[in-house]
Amino acid sequence: MKQALLLLMLLFSTVTVFGQSQENNSARQAAWKTFKNVEGGSWNIQWEERSGLPKSIYGGFTKAYQGNPETAARSFLTEYRAMFSMRSGLGDLRHRITRENRGVNHVTFDQYYEGIRVEGGEYRVHIQTDGRVDMANGSYYPDIEVPTTPSISINDAIRAAITQLELSTHENLKTESELVIWPGDETYHLAWKLILFSSEPMADWEFISDAHSGMELIRQNRITHVTGTGDVYPTHPGLSSVSSRSLYRLTGNGTLTGTYVKVENDAASNAFAANHNFTYNTSSTHFDEVNVYYYVDDFRHNYIANLGSLGFTQITAHVHSNNWPGPNNAWFLRSNKHIYFGDGTGSGFNPFSREEKIIHHEYGHAVIYDLNSGITSSSDEEGAISEGTPDYFSGAYTGRSLILEYAAYNYRRDMASPYLNSYSAYQASNKAPHTGGEFFSAVLWDLRGKSGISGSQADFLVFDALNRVSGNPNFIEFRNAMIAADNSAYGGVHVYLIQDTFADWGIGTHFVPPLLTAYISGDSYLQSYATGNWTATASNGSGSTYNFKWYVRPEYRSWSLARNETTSSNVDYFSMSAAASNFDIKVDVTRGSDEFYMEYPFLVFVCSEDPCMVKEIAKDGPAVPDVFSLEPGYPNPFNPTTTIPLGLPEASQVSLKVYNITGQLVATLASGLMSAGFHEVKWQADRFPSGMYILHMQAIGTSGDAHRTVQKLTLLK
């Protein structure tokens, strides 16, 4: 009887999650096409494989939406509700937080079902200050059907969790509880989500169980730790000797307490110096307190603060913390948001507080938790992001790729030479968070070292991506968030570099540039950026035989050159001869089966005899200027519309922005890749007051040539 009742409860407490109909999928695909037709063809979409719903859309800018960021975000989601399969009125989405960073508002909604929060049901909309959306992403569950009255009380659920986690001996055990909707792999559950925390002995568990059957759904240790870390000295004892440093931003109460950090000694009394002269030898228990204070304060003030704002100011750091998980660890505790450093005892371990990169790493976990509390160190891509990003931040600040080189040498991680050197190797591994983190940080480190992007630009894109990704991101979503951040902050100049770098490590595909009008450079060079047919006519007038070769660098794949019906693909070069005094060569530039371009290829026609010249080479399209130019807007003064002509000698990433006389950005007229040729951009300024405005143009060509210029525009109403 009890078994039958349990089966009945399970049947009523769950329902298939991902059984999306073909009709729904077709409707979403149609809505996506409509979206691109309305908002522009530069947008990209990542579909969630299991649900068939949009995981993220990115790569462009929508029209401007009115109102505050939350209102604008709701207007956007409402307009394209069919694409996201969201419920009419969006009544199941509750605004959680809006965080502004460098001119972008990151608006986060949580999904609720009959007043109960859906665990992992989260959607984020990222909005420029002018109301334009540049990215939307997250997870939404449109077909939830589950009874919402629990059969098991919260007290019974807590008792069961304590028993299963063997926490009965933990004194002063604290619990937090929430009734949630839990999306499983195949079914939804009404579930109790429990946080069980104890400081002595230390424990911090998340435990989720079905609220009808009592079945355990998930358990997770929430303590984020690195095995074998430490920090002291200007770097660590293996690289430097003790050196005196100024301790900035102390509160002046005689303890190691300051604006950004308060240090606690878990093995003795806290350091005290009425004159604030905290000078101790390395055998003193207070020595580690000073090192932790210095490096947290320095890292926050001189690095993290330059990347963006955080929701917390001061953090508590503990030294000589040798309780669970033991002295050979350092960790961030999510329940109280403190960081801890063990003494590193035994063979192969040294004090974790004496390697500055370990201090940076644990503080990095606090940064991630503040920006996106949903990211945890699980054994998957989310866990690799959780552990790899702090490694990257520390390496970026110190300029060193290796971490744990002093505190726990046998567990060291090196972004420049990771144990897993490809995504396929990562997939074949056990996906442990620290090993996966080394792989993920290596991808970011590789990007940071590329020409074409500065270290500070790469660092900001990583930081801003944490604002943009959902609570359980994978590598592709993180890449997409970096692309959206780049479109917003740098006009998309680094988009191809981001996508290609990830693809080089096996994550996603390489960059596919938009189809643009090709152009000529010099008398005998053709650079093509588009599909289409080209015709070249060459002659020296004497009827000699000419050999024309089309050179393609080996890494550029999937291109073809054809004359008549003869085609050769995927070759370094292709040559042909002709005896006539005048002849045509037809060049078919086509996308290959790999469905991506490696980069912009170069087609070079070379004659074997002299004299030889390219007599005529043409493709339908506008003429191409010799130099970059920004012509005077006309009319000027104007009311309310003016036209700005510009010329590009090569395909370029173009940023065209308008500032008022106080230096405030008021409009972005162009941001992205534009073809070679002459263009006209209009500014409709009917919602702006009369006055003088400064138009700033930045163009970076595919050759690397850059052009910047400004002009004045006067609006008279």
XYZ file of C-alpha atoms in Angstrom:
717
model
C 0.000 0.000 0.000
C 2.816 2.389 0.929
C 4.651 1.574 -2.305
C 1.492 2.264 -4.351
C 0.977 5.570 -2.529
C 4.588 6.577 -3.141
C 4.272 5.747 -6.845
C 1.072 7.802 -7.034
C 2.812 10.749 -5.359
C 5.689 10.553 -7.799
C 3.328 10.494 -10.741
C 1.567 13.609 -9.532
C 4.716 15.459 -8.460
C 6.583 15.273 -11.759
C 5.987 16.005 -15.411
C 8.092 15.764 -18.568
C 10.248 18.874 -18.939
C 11.792 18.830 -22.353
C 9.119 17.298 -24.552
C 8.839 20.265 -26.913
C 6.561 19.799 -29.893
C 7.654 20.341 -33.465
C 4.969 23.003 -33.705
C 6.549 24.980 -30.861
C 10.012 24.630 -32.368
C 8.754 25.864 -35.738
C 7.067 28.832 -34.097
C 10.267 29.795 -32.312
C 12.303 29.472 -35.511
C 9.811 31.708 -37.310
C 9.961 34.227 -34.450
C 13.762 34.214 -34.657
C 13.642 35.018 -38.369
C 11.223 37.849 -37.658
C 13.546 39.148 -34.946
C 16.514 39.260 -37.332
C 14.449 40.937 -40.038
C 13.418 43.656 -37.584
C 16.586 44.083 -35.521
C 19.287 43.298 -38.087
C 21.212 40.360 -39.492
C 24.224 40.674 -37.174
C 22.408 38.862 -34.343
C 23.369 35.297 -33.389
C 21.478 32.732 -31.346
C 22.472 29.747 -29.220
C 19.667 27.216 -28.853
C 19.415 25.072 -25.730
C 19.829 21.541 -27.064
C 17.385 19.814 -24.715
C 14.589 22.369 -24.556
C 14.890 23.934 -27.998
C 14.670 27.385 -26.363
C 17.058 30.308 -26.887
C 19.926 30.039 -24.396
C 21.356 33.356 -25.569
C 21.022 35.882 -28.377
C 23.874 38.286 -28.979
C 25.921 40.150 -31.559
C 23.760 43.178 -32.383
C 21.721 46.053 -31.024
C 17.945 46.345 -30.988
C 15.973 49.528 -31.315
C 15.778 51.625 -28.157
C 13.170 50.713 -25.538
C 11.713 53.382 -23.283
C 11.582 53.551 -19.490
C 13.914 52.379 -16.741
C 16.054 49.266 -17.376
C 13.493 46.858 -15.894
C 10.654 48.376 -17.935
C 12.752 48.342 -21.106
C 13.744 44.706 -20.503
C 10.112 43.663 -20.015
C 9.114 45.513 -23.193
C 11.802 43.664 -25.138
C 10.816 40.235 -23.787
C 7.127 40.971 -24.345
C 7.672 41.979 -27.965
C 9.566 38.774 -28.729
C 7.704 36.524 -26.317
C 7.036 33.935 -29.031
C 10.738 33.395 -29.587
C 11.345 32.753 -25.867
C 8.049 30.806 -25.371
C 7.296 33.013 -22.380
C 3.853 33.316 -20.850
C 1.563 36.163 -21.798
C 2.100 39.204 -19.615
C 5.395 37.828 -18.220
C 3.647 37.471 -14.865
C 5.931 34.595 -13.898
C 9.076 36.753 -14.165
C 10.074 38.726 -11.073
C 12.789 41.346 -11.174
C 15.695 40.363 -8.932
C 18.411 42.952 -9.550
C 19.712 45.517 -12.012
C 23.457 46.100 -11.983
C 25.030 48.913 -14.009
C 28.593 48.587 -15.258
C 30.301 50.878 -17.765
C 27.139 52.138 -19.343
C 25.325 48.784 -19.570
C 22.440 47.787 -17.296
C 22.335 44.044 -16.598
C 18.716 43.233 -15.656
C 18.009 39.843 -14.046
C 14.590 38.181 -13.720
C 13.739 35.024 -11.773
C 10.997 32.692 -12.982
C 8.180 31.695 -10.604
C 5.447 29.097 -10.916
C 2.324 29.752 -8.843
C 4.392 31.907 -6.520
C 7.245 29.382 -6.136
C 10.675 30.187 -7.563
C 11.936 27.917 -10.335
C 15.481 26.865 -9.480
C 17.684 27.870 -12.427
C 14.790 29.722 -14.090
C 16.552 32.993 -14.781
C 16.699 35.380 -17.705
C 18.999 38.346 -18.140
C 18.588 41.289 -20.501
C 21.550 43.611 -21.091
C 20.592 47.174 -22.016
C 22.615 50.177 -23.141
C 21.984 53.550 -21.513
C 20.007 54.602 -24.592
C 17.604 51.661 -24.174
C 19.033 49.320 -26.823
C 19.388 45.629 -25.969
C 22.728 44.021 -26.877
C 22.204 40.543 -25.393
C 19.596 38.359 -23.679
C 20.301 34.974 -22.114
C 19.304 32.458 -19.497
C 16.972 29.521 -18.952
C 13.171 29.607 -19.045
C 10.745 26.715 -18.512
C 7.427 27.235 -20.320
C 5.557 23.999 -19.611
C 5.687 23.471 -15.837
C 2.838 21.471 -14.340
C 3.393 20.184 -10.803
C 1.340 20.133 -7.562
C 2.530 22.946 -5.302
C 1.431 21.682 -1.873
C 4.258 19.682 -0.240
C 3.522 16.260 1.227
C 6.640 16.353 3.408
C 7.032 19.085 6.028
C 10.113 21.267 6.154
C 11.075 19.829 9.558
C 10.975 16.284 8.185
C 13.041 17.389 5.202
C 15.670 18.972 7.466
C 15.878 15.871 9.684
C 16.317 13.652 6.642
C 19.069 15.902 5.257
C 20.964 15.941 8.576
C 20.839 12.146 8.672
C 21.960 11.659 5.085
C 24.765 14.238 5.380
C 25.822 12.851 8.777
C 25.654 16.279 10.437
C 24.092 15.169 13.724
C 27.335 15.905 15.625
C 27.570 19.497 14.391
C 26.697 21.921 17.158
C 24.893 25.180 16.387
C 23.838 23.878 13.007
C 21.987 26.596 11.113
C 19.537 25.950 8.298
C 17.898 27.984 5.571
C 15.014 26.595 3.536
C 13.055 27.431 0.409
C 10.302 25.627 -1.475
C 11.285 25.579 -5.154
C 10.420 24.041 -8.487
C 13.365 21.838 -9.449
C 13.839 21.017 -13.179
C 15.369 17.588 -13.371
C 16.788 15.910 -16.453
C 13.375 14.627 -17.499
C 10.864 15.873 -14.921
C 9.936 18.805 -12.700
C 9.833 18.396 -8.924
C 8.349 20.393 -6.118
C 11.395 20.409 -3.842
C 12.810 21.607 -0.550
C 16.072 23.486 -1.035
C 18.072 23.467 2.198
C 21.285 25.205 3.245
C 22.895 23.564 6.282
C 25.776 25.476 7.849
C 27.976 24.961 10.897
C 31.146 26.782 11.885
C 32.351 24.206 14.433
C 33.025 21.730 12.977
C 32.811 23.540 9.649
C 30.159 22.505 7.150
C 28.264 24.244 4.370
C 25.907 22.048 2.336
C 23.154 22.596 -0.191
C 20.649 19.728 -0.112
C 17.592 19.457 -2.363
C 14.912 16.785 -1.931
C 11.549 16.091 -3.531
C 8.828 17.670 -1.364
C 6.379 14.842 -2.181
C 8.497 11.692 -2.084
C 11.468 12.807 0.036
C 13.841 11.536 -2.668
C 17.244 13.227 -2.634
C 17.695 15.229 -5.831
C 21.087 16.831 -5.289
C 23.643 17.531 -2.607
C 26.525 19.959 -3.014
C 29.326 21.087 -0.752
C 29.265 24.881 -1.053
C 32.747 25.548 0.271
C 34.907 26.728 -2.610
C 38.518 25.790 -1.900
C 41.831 25.325 -3.621
C 44.025 22.473 -2.424
C 47.402 23.836 -1.405
C 47.655 27.618 -1.656
C 49.510 30.339 0.212
C 50.772 33.859 -0.019
C 53.443 36.040 1.609
C 56.449 38.087 0.540
C 56.316 40.297 -2.591
C 55.416 37.095 -4.457
C 56.156 34.010 -2.350
C 59.205 32.623 -0.534
C 60.248 30.637 -3.588
C 60.728 33.799 -5.659
C 61.479 36.670 -3.272
C 62.656 37.723 0.153
C 60.653 39.589 2.758
C 60.198 43.201 1.830
C 58.632 46.172 3.611
C 55.391 47.472 2.102
C 53.022 50.316 2.904
C 49.667 49.205 4.223
C 47.020 51.462 2.744
C 43.393 52.116 3.719
C 43.631 50.957 7.351
C 40.735 52.120 9.530
C 43.137 53.369 12.213
C 41.909 51.260 15.137
C 45.227 49.481 15.597
C 44.159 46.253 13.902
C 44.543 44.917 10.381
C 41.149 46.241 9.372
C 40.698 48.474 6.369
C 38.381 49.610 3.637
C 38.519 46.348 1.742
C 39.540 43.671 4.245
C 39.424 42.692 7.902
C 41.914 39.985 8.895
C 41.206 37.445 11.654
C 43.755 35.099 13.243
C 42.070 31.754 13.925
C 44.995 30.399 15.976
C 45.775 33.361 18.257
C 44.753 36.897 19.083
C 44.587 39.360 16.215
C 47.561 41.563 15.477
C 47.473 44.973 17.200
C 49.744 47.989 16.804
C 48.644 51.360 18.112
C 51.153 53.054 15.806
C 50.084 50.830 12.899
C 53.614 49.475 12.517
C 52.836 45.805 11.832
C 56.386 44.474 11.520
C 56.863 40.803 12.398
C 59.397 38.136 11.539
C 58.294 35.078 9.589
C 58.031 32.924 12.708
C 55.331 35.163 14.195
C 51.727 34.077 13.974
C 50.865 37.646 12.907
C 53.140 37.616 9.852
C 50.495 35.901 7.711
C 47.860 38.445 8.755
C 49.930 41.269 7.289
C 50.496 39.469 4.016
C 46.825 38.664 3.548
C 45.824 42.234 4.351
C 48.320 43.685 1.900
C 47.417 41.457 -1.020
C 43.633 41.636 -0.665
C 43.771 45.419 -0.385
C 46.201 45.758 -3.286
C 44.306 43.364 -5.564
C 40.915 44.994 -4.950
C 42.105 48.599 -5.157
C 44.585 48.375 -8.028
C 43.022 45.684 -10.219
C 39.451 44.600 -9.522
C 38.224 48.175 -8.993
C 39.425 49.052 -12.510
C 37.243 46.332 -14.042
C 33.892 47.371 -12.535
C 31.875 47.847 -9.393
C 31.004 45.233 -6.768
C 28.121 44.962 -4.335
C 30.405 44.527 -1.317
C 33.287 46.593 0.015
C 34.925 44.801 2.946
C 35.617 41.099 3.219
C 36.779 39.111 6.258
C 39.893 36.983 5.734
C 41.090 34.260 8.134
C 44.659 32.992 8.544
C 45.839 29.828 10.333
C 42.465 28.225 9.525
C 43.256 24.551 10.025
C 39.798 23.070 10.631
C 37.820 21.319 7.903
C 38.688 21.063 5.046
C 42.075 21.047 6.769
C 45.353 22.971 6.865
C 46.277 22.100 3.276
C 43.587 24.261 1.732
C 42.351 27.763 1.114
C 38.690 28.465 0.427
C 35.824 30.905 0.088
C 32.795 30.150 2.271
C 29.558 31.125 0.551
C 27.434 31.190 3.712
C 29.335 34.021 5.444
C 31.313 35.280 2.411
C 34.682 34.967 4.181
C 37.976 33.663 2.795
C 40.234 31.237 4.704
C 43.887 30.192 4.483
C 45.397 27.068 6.076
C 48.963 26.643 7.279
C 49.989 23.991 4.763
C 51.418 21.188 6.872
C 53.076 18.001 5.706
C 55.243 17.069 2.760
C 54.671 19.185 -0.334
C 52.652 21.928 1.401
C 53.544 25.396 2.701
C 51.425 28.168 4.254
C 48.694 29.156 1.802
C 48.709 32.759 2.992
C 52.265 33.148 1.676
C 51.574 32.910 -2.049
C 49.954 36.089 -3.287
C 48.190 34.388 -6.196
C 46.297 32.140 -3.786
C 44.983 35.199 -1.956
C 43.955 36.684 -5.298
C 42.275 33.413 -6.267
C 40.120 33.155 -3.142
C 39.192 36.814 -3.383
C 38.265 36.107 -6.999
C 35.677 33.598 -5.744
C 34.133 36.376 -3.656
C 33.997 38.570 -6.765
C 32.245 35.838 -8.773
C 29.745 35.203 -5.970
C 28.926 38.913 -5.827
C 28.463 39.270 -9.583
C 26.704 35.967 -10.126
C 25.929 33.890 -7.044
C 24.628 31.003 -9.162
C 28.114 29.998 -10.356
C 29.556 27.209 -8.209
C 32.579 24.906 -8.370
C 30.720 21.878 -9.676
C 32.295 19.145 -11.790
C 31.273 20.557 -15.152
C 31.898 23.600 -17.340
C 30.294 25.857 -14.743
C 32.833 24.590 -12.199
C 35.704 25.154 -14.634
C 34.547 28.765 -15.068
C 34.242 29.143 -11.292
C 37.822 27.977 -10.694
C 39.475 29.172 -13.903
C 38.335 32.791 -13.789
C 40.036 33.548 -10.420
C 43.237 31.933 -11.754
C 43.009 34.189 -14.807
C 42.460 37.375 -12.778
C 45.450 36.585 -10.566
C 47.661 35.754 -13.534
C 46.560 38.876 -15.383
C 47.488 41.071 -12.419
C 50.821 39.433 -11.609
C 51.871 38.566 -15.163
C 52.600 34.976 -14.122
C 50.741 31.967 -15.486
C 51.612 29.517 -12.696
C 49.673 29.181 -9.442
C 50.369 26.911 -6.433
C 54.070 26.934 -7.319
C 54.985 27.444 -3.639
C 52.070 26.410 -1.429
C 51.362 23.061 -3.078
C 53.788 22.386 -5.893
C 52.351 18.954 -6.701
C 48.962 20.589 -7.417
C 50.235 23.580 -9.400
C 48.257 24.882 -12.352
C 49.736 26.648 -15.362
C 47.594 28.628 -17.792
C 50.463 28.717 -20.282
C 50.801 24.919 -20.306
C 47.592 23.255 -19.068
C 47.245 19.541 -18.451
C 44.168 19.527 -20.710
C 45.040 21.296 -23.946
C 41.802 20.959 -25.920
C 38.063 20.846 -25.382
C 37.988 17.222 -26.500
C 40.565 16.392 -23.805
C 38.421 18.247 -21.268
C 35.311 16.305 -22.328
C 37.211 13.030 -21.964
C 38.373 13.954 -18.442
C 36.443 13.697 -15.183
C 35.736 17.443 -15.456
C 37.078 18.172 -11.983
C 36.667 21.897 -11.298
C 40.350 22.720 -10.750
C 41.643 20.747 -13.731
C 38.847 22.137 -15.861
C 39.576 25.574 -14.431
C 43.182 25.329 -15.594
C 41.897 24.563 -19.116
C 39.378 27.418 -19.128
C 41.872 29.936 -17.742
C 44.318 28.846 -20.474
C 41.767 29.844 -23.131
C 41.361 33.281 -21.539
C 45.129 33.624 -21.077
C 45.669 32.797 -24.752
C 43.198 35.502 -25.773
C 44.907 38.044 -23.504
C 48.238 37.400 -25.204
C 46.966 37.891 -28.762
C 47.898 40.919 -30.815
C 44.910 43.122 -31.488
C 43.619 43.189 -27.916
C 45.154 44.790 -24.848
C 45.409 43.090 -21.482
C 43.048 45.579 -19.870
C 40.484 45.038 -22.617
C 40.604 41.255 -22.218
C 40.343 41.580 -18.429
C 37.258 43.778 -18.673
C 35.550 41.400 -21.105
C 36.067 38.487 -18.703
C 34.758 40.541 -15.773
C 31.753 41.834 -17.698
C 30.924 38.338 -18.940
C 30.385 37.334 -15.292
C 27.693 40.017 -15.151
C 26.062 38.631 -18.284
C 26.064 34.842 -18.014
C 23.301 32.934 -16.283
C 23.810 31.076 -13.023
C 24.946 27.813 -14.651
C 26.995 28.866 -17.682
C 28.955 26.708 -20.082
C 31.990 27.743 -22.127
C 29.963 28.798 -25.180
C 27.675 31.006 -23.107
C 30.699 32.667 -21.518
C 32.159 33.271 -24.985
C 28.853 34.745 -26.162
C 28.773 37.034 -23.127
C 32.295 38.258 -23.935
C 31.226 38.954 -27.522
C 28.221 40.950 -26.338
C 30.443 42.845 -23.888
C 32.881 43.636 -26.695
C 30.110 44.877 -28.984
C 28.992 47.171 -26.190
C 32.344 48.450 -24.910
C 34.628 48.344 -27.953
C 32.314 48.389 -30.958
C 32.869 44.680 -31.653
C 36.514 45.181 -32.664
C 37.612 41.983 -30.904
C 34.666 39.727 -31.769
C 36.533 37.663 -34.359
C 39.523 37.325 -32.009
C 37.332 36.071 -29.150
C 35.493 33.554 -31.291
C 38.631 32.326 -33.057
C 40.564 31.913 -29.796
C 37.838 29.796 -28.238
C 37.553 27.788 -31.471
C 41.326 27.204 -31.523
C 40.840 25.320 -28.244
C 37.879 23.383 -29.661
C 35.091 25.521 -28.182
C 32.612 26.542 -30.870
C 33.432 27.482 -34.445
C 35.685 30.127 -35.910
C 34.559 33.614 -36.776
C 32.318 34.030 -39.821
C 32.554 37.610 -41.085
C 29.440 39.167 -42.579
C 29.183 39.086 -46.383
C 30.582 42.395 -47.583
C 31.486 44.025 -50.886
C 35.022 43.062 -51.918
C 37.578 45.639 -52.999
C 40.871 46.118 -54.876
C 44.189 47.008 -53.287
C 46.903 47.939 -55.775
C 47.188 46.890 -59.399
C 47.553 43.167 -58.918
C 45.990 42.342 -55.569
C 42.462 41.298 -54.831
C 41.269 40.911 -51.265
C 37.890 39.232 -50.977
C 35.591 39.373 -47.972
C 32.432 38.090 -49.575
C 30.882 35.347 -51.606
C 30.333 36.145 -55.239
C 31.920 35.974 -58.706
C 34.951 37.960 -59.800
C 36.329 38.374 -63.326
C 39.966 39.314 -64.009
C 41.222 40.247 -67.498
C 44.982 40.509 -68.077
C 47.205 40.994 -71.124
C 50.605 42.259 -72.234
C 49.402 42.527 -75.814
C 51.870 39.989 -77.257
C 49.960 36.744 -76.917
C 52.402 35.281 -74.378
C 51.392 32.591 -71.940
C 50.722 33.742 -68.392
C 50.614 31.704 -65.246
C 48.199 33.034 -62.643
C 48.412 31.634 -59.148
C 45.921 32.083 -56.356
C 47.804 31.872 -53.090
C 45.933 31.015 -49.894
C 47.740 30.613 -46.582
C 47.447 26.953 -45.478
C 45.319 27.673 -42.416
C 42.617 29.238 -44.594
C 40.378 26.407 -45.656
C 37.294 25.848 -47.771
C 37.846 28.243 -50.659
C 37.876 27.496 -54.360
C 39.143 28.979 -57.612
C 37.518 27.976 -60.877
C 37.860 28.580 -64.610
C 35.001 27.224 -66.689
C 33.975 23.995 -64.904
C 37.334 23.213 -63.320
C 37.466 23.651 -59.550
C 40.171 22.999 -56.977
C 39.431 23.340 -53.273
C 41.416 23.356 -50.050
C 44.812 23.914 -51.735
C 47.674 26.271 -51.029
C 47.466 27.653 -54.567
C 45.927 26.886 -57.913
C 47.539 27.806 -61.237
C 46.332 27.957 -64.815
C 47.765 29.015 -68.172
C 46.304 30.630 -71.263
C 47.886 31.445 -74.612
C 45.427 34.044 -75.831
C 46.347 37.687 -75.652
C 43.153 38.405 -73.748
C 41.413 35.944 -71.506
C 39.133 35.845 -68.507
C 39.614 34.124 -65.167
C 36.498 33.557 -63.133
C 37.009 33.376 -59.383
C 34.228 31.758 -57.361
C 34.607 32.664 -53.715
C 32.398 30.222 -51.827
C 31.935 29.083 -48.291
C 33.030 25.511 -47.720
C 31.413 22.665 -45.853
C 33.030 23.671 -42.571
C 30.676 26.652 -42.544
C 33.188 29.175 -41.325
C 36.055 31.358 -42.501
C 39.298 31.082 -40.621
C 40.056 34.748 -41.203
C 40.085 37.179 -44.093
C 41.886 35.382 -46.948
C 44.037 37.074 -49.539
C 43.832 36.332 -53.280
C 47.024 37.335 -55.063
C 47.357 37.232 -58.861
C 51.009 36.869 -59.922
C 52.256 37.048 -63.503
C 55.270 34.905 -64.477
C 56.468 37.276 -67.182
C 57.172 40.973 -67.405
C 55.562 43.184 -68.561
C 52.350 41.972 -67.050
C 49.510 43.861 -65.461
C 45.990 43.296 -64.308
C 44.125 45.189 -66.951
C 40.630 44.957 -65.522
C 39.197 43.444 -62.389
C 35.741 44.326 -61.188
C 32.674 43.297 -59.225
C 29.375 45.072 -58.944
C 29.540 47.455 -55.997
C 30.518 50.950 -54.971
C 33.935 52.468 -55.646
C 36.504 52.268 -52.871
C 38.346 55.307 -51.475
C 42.113 55.358 -51.082
C 42.067 56.604 -47.477
C 39.797 56.733 -44.448
C 37.634 59.827 -44.392
C 34.887 61.490 -42.384
C 33.219 64.173 -44.496
C 31.336 67.168 -43.010
C 27.795 66.337 -42.029
C 25.111 67.952 -44.154
C 23.238 70.064 -43.427
C 25.194 71.598 -40.546
C 23.665 73.328 -38.611
C 20.692 70.993 -38.885
C 17.199 70.285 -37.528
C 16.497 67.500 -36.761
C 18.378 65.201 -39.195
C 21.881 65.345 -40.616
C 23.773 62.944 -42.877
C 27.393 62.001 -42.172
C 29.400 60.634 -45.147
C 32.416 58.427 -44.456
C 34.842 56.466 -46.604
C 36.619 53.197 -45.832
C 39.504 51.919 -47.999
C 39.094 48.447 -46.503
C 36.525 46.548 -44.487
C 36.713 48.016 -40.985
C 35.339 47.882 -37.481
C 33.675 51.293 -37.199
C 32.545 53.189 -34.135
C 30.637 56.438 -34.747
C 29.541 58.161 -31.531
C 28.076 61.527 -30.590
C 29.004 63.372 -27.374
C 27.604 66.568 -25.888
C 29.934 69.415 -24.917
C 30.304 68.007 -21.374
C 31.753 64.794 -22.798
C 28.691 62.627 -22.146
C 27.902 59.967 -24.761
C 24.431 60.701 -26.154
C 24.164 58.494 -29.262
C 25.919 55.624 -31.040
C 25.320 55.899 -34.766
C 27.445 52.934 -35.886
C 29.166 50.096 -34.082
C 30.428 47.069 -35.951
C 31.935 45.772 -39.168
C 31.373 47.849 -42.335
C 32.441 47.061 -45.874
C 34.996 48.997 -47.888
C 33.498 51.875 -49.830
C 31.540 55.053 -49.265
C 28.796 55.117 -46.634
C 26.275 57.575 -45.271
C 25.023 57.502 -41.698
C 22.060 59.588 -40.545
C 21.507 61.084 -37.117
C 17.889 61.707 -36.168
C 18.258 64.179 -33.293
C 14.664 65.255 -32.670
C 14.799 64.134 -29.017
C 17.981 66.073 -28.222
C 18.235 69.749 -27.159
C 19.775 72.463 -29.320
C 23.514 72.902 -28.981
C 26.913 71.819 -30.192
C 27.794 68.129 -30.359
C 31.068 66.313 -31.042
C 31.059 63.437 -33.536
C 33.860 60.915 -32.953
C 34.783 58.295 -35.535
C 37.126 55.368 -34.988
C 37.797 52.874 -37.781
C 40.179 49.902 -37.579
C 40.738 48.169 -40.895
C 41.363 44.486 -41.414
C 45.013 45.322 -42.190
C 45.320 46.832 -38.733
C 45.357 50.432 -39.952
C 43.433 52.707 -37.618
C 41.832 56.091 -38.179
C 40.327 58.482 -35.654
C 38.781 61.876 -36.288
C 36.217 64.269 -34.824
C 33.946 66.976 -36.137
C 31.464 69.438 -34.687
C 27.734 69.281 -35.356
C 25.319 72.039 -34.425
C 21.663 71.282 -33.732
C 19.386 74.341 -34.011
C 15.706 73.997 -33.186
